[in-house]
Amino acid sequence: TSPTCQTCSVSDLGDPVVDGDPSVCAEGETTLFINGGTVCYNGTSPGSTAVYHCGEGHEATSSENNVLCQHNGVWSSLMDCTLQDGIAFILNNYFNTTYPQIQHQHQ
């Protein structure tokens, strides 16, 4: 017999909040607003993906913002969007608005 696949839990992606930015998700994706950001996911069955987008003033707790629903019903990794250090946020915001061409060169 083939192994049964379990679905991943949406609640594992983050604690939902009421408000967020729905514009970061593509058509057909489901939007989950979490504290400090938005998660866009295309399902909860194995092979489904979720992408974290942290809002302004927040940073990811992981370098990997794409997660995969695995066959055992567990997301490959999880993260949060935490408040950015005050000085780092001010400097990052300053350089992105004063020298926007630098940001575009690295994308």
N, C-alpha and C. Protein backbone atom coordinates (compact mmCIF):
# COMPACT_ATOMS: atom_id res chain seq x y z
N THR A 1 0.83 -1.18 0.00
CA THR A 1 0.00 0.00 0.00
C THR A 1 0.87 1.24 0.00
N SER A 2 0.38 2.29 -0.59
CA SER A 2 1.13 3.54 -0.62
C SER A 2 0.87 4.32 0.67
N PRO A 3 1.86 5.08 1.11
CA PRO A 3 1.68 5.85 2.34
C PRO A 3 0.64 6.94 2.13
N THR A 4 -0.12 7.23 3.17
CA THR A 4 -1.11 8.30 3.07
C THR A 4 -0.43 9.63 3.32
N CYS A 5 -0.87 10.64 2.62
CA CYS A 5 -0.32 11.98 2.77
C CYS A 5 -1.23 12.80 3.66
N GLN A 6 -0.63 13.57 4.52
CA GLN A 6 -1.39 14.41 5.42
C GLN A 6 -1.32 15.85 4.94
N THR A 7 -2.35 16.63 5.25
CA THR A 7 -2.33 18.04 4.89
C THR A 7 -1.65 18.85 5.99
N CYS A 8 -1.10 19.97 5.60
CA CYS A 8 -0.43 20.87 6.55
C CYS A 8 -1.46 21.81 7.16
N SER A 9 -1.20 22.25 8.36
CA SER A 9 -2.11 23.14 9.07
C SER A 9 -1.80 24.60 8.75
N VAL A 10 -2.83 25.35 8.39
CA VAL A 10 -2.66 26.78 8.13
C VAL A 10 -2.24 27.49 9.42
N SER A 11 -2.76 27.04 10.56
CA SER A 11 -2.43 27.71 11.83
C SER A 11 -0.95 27.61 12.16
N ASP A 12 -0.24 26.64 11.58
CA ASP A 12 1.20 26.53 11.81
C ASP A 12 1.98 27.64 11.10
N LEU A 13 1.38 28.27 10.10
CA LEU A 13 2.05 29.33 9.35
C LEU A 13 2.21 30.61 10.15
N GLY A 14 1.35 30.82 11.13
CA GLY A 14 1.42 32.03 11.95
C GLY A 14 0.09 32.35 12.58
N ASP A 15 0.14 33.12 13.64
CA ASP A 15 -1.09 33.55 14.31
C ASP A 15 -1.76 34.62 13.47
N PRO A 16 -3.00 34.40 13.07
CA PRO A 16 -3.67 35.37 12.20
C PRO A 16 -4.00 36.68 12.92
N VAL A 17 -3.93 37.75 12.17
CA VAL A 17 -4.36 39.07 12.64
C VAL A 17 -5.41 39.58 11.66
N VAL A 18 -6.09 40.65 12.04
CA VAL A 18 -7.23 41.14 11.26
C VAL A 18 -6.83 41.86 9.98
N ASP A 19 -5.75 42.63 10.04
CA ASP A 19 -5.44 43.53 8.93
C ASP A 19 -4.07 43.21 8.33
N GLY A 20 -3.93 43.47 7.04
CA GLY A 20 -2.66 43.26 6.35
C GLY A 20 -2.74 43.75 4.93
N ASP A 21 -1.72 43.44 4.14
CA ASP A 21 -1.63 43.89 2.76
C ASP A 21 -1.92 42.74 1.81
N PRO A 22 -3.14 42.68 1.25
CA PRO A 22 -3.49 41.59 0.36
C PRO A 22 -2.83 41.69 -1.02
N SER A 23 -2.23 42.84 -1.35
CA SER A 23 -1.69 43.05 -2.70
C SER A 23 -0.43 42.24 -2.95
N VAL A 24 0.19 41.67 -1.92
CA VAL A 24 1.44 40.93 -2.14
C VAL A 24 1.18 39.51 -2.65
N CYS A 25 -0.05 39.03 -2.54
CA CYS A 25 -0.37 37.68 -2.98
C CYS A 25 -0.85 37.67 -4.43
N ALA A 26 -0.48 36.62 -5.15
CA ALA A 26 -0.89 36.47 -6.54
C ALA A 26 -2.33 35.95 -6.61
N GLU A 27 -2.94 36.12 -7.76
CA GLU A 27 -4.30 35.61 -7.96
C GLU A 27 -4.30 34.09 -7.77
N GLY A 28 -5.28 33.60 -7.05
CA GLY A 28 -5.39 32.17 -6.80
C GLY A 28 -4.75 31.73 -5.51
N GLU A 29 -3.95 32.61 -4.89
CA GLU A 29 -3.34 32.28 -3.61
C GLU A 29 -4.26 32.74 -2.47
N THR A 30 -4.18 32.06 -1.37
CA THR A 30 -4.93 32.45 -0.19
C THR A 30 -4.04 33.33 0.66
N THR A 31 -4.63 34.35 1.26
CA THR A 31 -3.90 35.32 2.05
C THR A 31 -4.13 35.08 3.53
N LEU A 32 -3.05 35.04 4.29
CA LEU A 32 -3.11 34.95 5.75
C LEU A 32 -2.32 36.12 6.31
N PHE A 33 -3.00 37.01 7.03
CA PHE A 33 -2.31 38.13 7.65
C PHE A 33 -1.76 37.68 8.99
N ILE A 34 -0.46 37.89 9.19
CA ILE A 34 0.18 37.56 10.46
C ILE A 34 0.78 38.84 11.03
N ASN A 35 1.15 38.80 12.28
CA ASN A 35 1.76 39.97 12.91
C ASN A 35 3.04 40.34 12.17
N GLY A 36 3.06 41.53 11.58
CA GLY A 36 4.25 42.02 10.89
C GLY A 36 4.37 41.63 9.44
N GLY A 37 3.36 40.94 8.89
CA GLY A 37 3.50 40.54 7.49
C GLY A 37 2.30 39.79 6.95
N THR A 38 2.54 39.15 5.81
CA THR A 38 1.50 38.42 5.10
C THR A 38 2.08 37.10 4.61
N VAL A 39 1.28 36.05 4.68
CA VAL A 39 1.67 34.76 4.12
C VAL A 39 0.73 34.46 2.97
N CYS A 40 1.27 34.10 1.82
CA CYS A 40 0.49 33.71 0.65
C CYS A 40 0.71 32.22 0.43
N TYR A 41 -0.37 31.46 0.34
CA TYR A 41 -0.20 30.02 0.13
C TYR A 41 -1.20 29.50 -0.89
N ASN A 42 -0.82 28.42 -1.56
CA ASN A 42 -1.65 27.89 -2.64
C ASN A 42 -2.33 26.58 -2.28
N GLY A 43 -2.32 26.23 -1.01
CA GLY A 43 -2.99 25.03 -0.56
C GLY A 43 -2.34 24.47 0.68
N THR A 44 -2.88 23.34 1.16
CA THR A 44 -2.31 22.71 2.35
C THR A 44 -2.00 21.23 2.11
N SER A 45 -2.10 20.79 0.87
CA SER A 45 -1.77 19.41 0.55
C SER A 45 -0.28 19.30 0.25
N PRO A 46 0.30 18.11 0.35
CA PRO A 46 1.73 17.95 0.07
C PRO A 46 2.10 18.53 -1.30
N GLY A 47 3.19 19.28 -1.31
CA GLY A 47 3.64 19.95 -2.52
C GLY A 47 3.18 21.40 -2.60
N SER A 48 2.23 21.79 -1.75
CA SER A 48 1.77 23.18 -1.72
C SER A 48 2.87 24.05 -1.14
N THR A 49 2.85 25.32 -1.51
CA THR A 49 3.87 26.25 -1.01
C THR A 49 3.23 27.44 -0.32
N ALA A 50 4.01 28.05 0.56
CA ALA A 50 3.62 29.29 1.23
C ALA A 50 4.82 30.22 1.18
N VAL A 51 4.54 31.51 1.00
CA VAL A 51 5.61 32.52 0.92
C VAL A 51 5.30 33.61 1.94
N TYR A 52 6.31 33.93 2.76
CA TYR A 52 6.19 34.99 3.76
C TYR A 52 6.65 36.31 3.17
N HIS A 53 5.89 37.37 3.45
CA HIS A 53 6.25 38.73 3.05
C HIS A 53 6.18 39.59 4.30
N CYS A 54 7.32 40.08 4.78
CA CYS A 54 7.33 40.92 5.97
C CYS A 54 7.06 42.36 5.58
N GLY A 55 6.28 43.04 6.41
CA GLY A 55 5.91 44.43 6.14
C GLY A 55 7.02 45.40 6.51
N GLU A 56 6.81 46.65 6.17
CA GLU A 56 7.79 47.69 6.45
C GLU A 56 8.06 47.76 7.95
N GLY A 57 9.34 47.83 8.30
CA GLY A 57 9.72 47.90 9.70
C GLY A 57 9.86 46.54 10.35
N HIS A 58 9.63 45.48 9.58
CA HIS A 58 9.74 44.12 10.10
C HIS A 58 10.76 43.34 9.26
N GLU A 59 11.34 42.32 9.87
CA GLU A 59 12.30 41.49 9.16
C GLU A 59 12.00 40.02 9.44
N ALA A 60 12.39 39.18 8.52
CA ALA A 60 12.17 37.75 8.64
C ALA A 60 13.12 37.14 9.66
N THR A 61 12.60 36.15 10.38
CA THR A 61 13.45 35.45 11.36
C THR A 61 14.21 34.31 10.69
N SER A 62 14.02 34.13 9.39
CA SER A 62 14.71 33.08 8.64
C SER A 62 15.10 33.64 7.29
N SER A 63 16.17 33.11 6.72
CA SER A 63 16.58 33.58 5.39
C SER A 63 15.74 32.93 4.30
N GLU A 64 15.01 31.89 4.63
CA GLU A 64 14.17 31.17 3.66
C GLU A 64 12.70 31.56 3.87
N ASN A 65 12.16 32.36 2.94
CA ASN A 65 10.77 32.78 3.11
C ASN A 65 9.78 31.91 2.35
N ASN A 66 10.26 30.94 1.59
CA ASN A 66 9.38 29.98 0.90
C ASN A 66 9.37 28.68 1.68
N VAL A 67 8.18 28.17 1.98
CA VAL A 67 8.08 26.90 2.70
C VAL A 67 7.22 25.93 1.90
N LEU A 68 7.44 24.65 2.11
CA LEU A 68 6.79 23.60 1.35
C LEU A 68 6.03 22.68 2.29
N CYS A 69 4.81 22.30 1.92
CA CYS A 69 4.05 21.32 2.68
C CYS A 69 4.60 19.94 2.31
N GLN A 70 5.13 19.25 3.30
CA GLN A 70 5.74 17.94 3.08
C GLN A 70 4.69 16.83 3.21
N HIS A 71 5.04 15.64 2.78
CA HIS A 71 4.12 14.51 2.78
C HIS A 71 3.69 14.08 4.18
N ASN A 72 4.46 14.44 5.20
CA ASN A 72 4.08 14.09 6.57
C ASN A 72 3.16 15.11 7.22
N GLY A 73 2.73 16.11 6.45
CA GLY A 73 1.79 17.12 6.96
C GLY A 73 2.46 18.22 7.76
N VAL A 74 3.76 18.41 7.56
CA VAL A 74 4.51 19.45 8.27
C VAL A 74 5.15 20.37 7.24
N TRP A 75 5.05 21.68 7.49
CA TRP A 75 5.72 22.65 6.62
C TRP A 75 7.22 22.48 6.75
N SER A 76 7.97 22.68 5.66
CA SER A 76 9.42 22.46 5.66
C SER A 76 10.16 23.35 6.64
N SER A 77 9.70 24.55 6.84
CA SER A 77 10.26 25.46 7.84
C SER A 77 9.22 26.53 8.12
N LEU A 78 9.37 27.19 9.23
CA LEU A 78 8.44 28.26 9.59
C LEU A 78 9.24 29.47 10.02
N MET A 79 8.64 30.63 9.94
CA MET A 79 9.32 31.85 10.34
C MET A 79 8.30 32.85 10.85
N ASP A 80 8.80 33.96 11.33
CA ASP A 80 7.97 35.07 11.79
C ASP A 80 8.52 36.35 11.19
N CYS A 81 7.73 37.39 11.26
CA CYS A 81 8.18 38.73 10.89
C CYS A 81 8.27 39.52 12.20
N THR A 82 9.48 39.88 12.60
CA THR A 82 9.67 40.59 13.85
C THR A 82 10.05 42.04 13.58
N LEU A 83 9.85 42.88 14.58
CA LEU A 83 10.23 44.28 14.43
C LEU A 83 11.72 44.38 14.17
N GLN A 84 12.05 45.21 13.19
CA GLN A 84 13.45 45.44 12.85
C GLN A 84 14.07 46.32 13.93
N ASP A 85 15.33 46.14 14.17
CA ASP A 85 16.07 47.01 15.09
C ASP A 85 15.87 48.45 14.64
N GLY A 86 15.61 49.35 15.56
CA GLY A 86 15.29 50.74 15.23
C GLY A 86 16.31 51.42 14.34
N ILE A 87 17.59 51.31 14.68
CA ILE A 87 18.64 51.97 13.89
C ILE A 87 18.77 51.30 12.52
N ALA A 88 18.70 49.99 12.48
CA ALA A 88 18.80 49.28 11.20
C ALA A 88 17.64 49.68 10.30
N PHE A 89 16.43 49.81 10.86
CA PHE A 89 15.27 50.21 10.06
C PHE A 89 15.45 51.61 9.51
N ILE A 90 15.91 52.54 10.34
CA ILE A 90 16.10 53.93 9.90
C ILE A 90 17.13 53.98 8.78
N LEU A 91 18.27 53.30 8.95
CA LEU A 91 19.31 53.31 7.91
C LEU A 91 18.83 52.64 6.63
N ASN A 92 18.17 51.49 6.76
CA ASN A 92 17.66 50.78 5.59
C ASN A 92 16.65 51.65 4.85
N ASN A 93 15.75 52.28 5.58
CA ASN A 93 14.74 53.14 4.97
C ASN A 93 15.40 54.35 4.31
N TYR A 94 16.40 54.93 4.95
CA TYR A 94 17.11 56.08 4.39
C TYR A 94 17.78 55.72 3.07
N PHE A 95 18.52 54.62 3.05
CA PHE A 95 19.24 54.24 1.84
C PHE A 95 18.29 53.82 0.72
N ASN A 96 17.18 53.18 1.04
CA ASN A 96 16.24 52.77 0.00
C ASN A 96 15.49 53.94 -0.60
N THR A 97 15.31 55.03 0.16
CA THR A 97 14.61 56.19 -0.40
C THR A 97 15.59 57.20 -0.99
N THR A 98 16.79 57.30 -0.44
CA THR A 98 17.78 58.26 -0.93
C THR A 98 18.54 57.73 -2.13
N TYR A 99 18.85 56.41 -2.12
CA TYR A 99 19.61 55.80 -3.19
C TYR A 99 18.86 54.57 -3.74
N PRO A 100 17.67 54.75 -4.30
CA PRO A 100 16.88 53.59 -4.73
C PRO A 100 17.55 52.76 -5.82
N GLN A 101 18.43 53.37 -6.61
CA GLN A 101 19.09 52.61 -7.67
C GLN A 101 19.98 51.50 -7.12
N ILE A 102 20.51 51.66 -5.91
CA ILE A 102 21.34 50.62 -5.29
C ILE A 102 20.50 49.38 -5.03
N GLN A 103 19.31 49.59 -4.53
CA GLN A 103 18.41 48.46 -4.23
C GLN A 103 18.08 47.68 -5.50
N HIS A 104 17.84 48.38 -6.60
CA HIS A 104 17.43 47.71 -7.84
C HIS A 104 18.58 46.94 -8.48
N GLN A 105 19.82 47.35 -8.23
CA GLN A 105 20.95 46.64 -8.82
C GLN A 105 21.12 45.25 -8.25
N HIS A 106 20.72 45.04 -7.01
CA HIS A 106 20.93 43.76 -6.34
C HIS A 106 19.76 42.81 -6.50
N GLN A 107 18.69 43.20 -7.11
CA GLN A 107 17.52 42.33 -7.23
C GLN A 107 17.62 41.43 -8.42
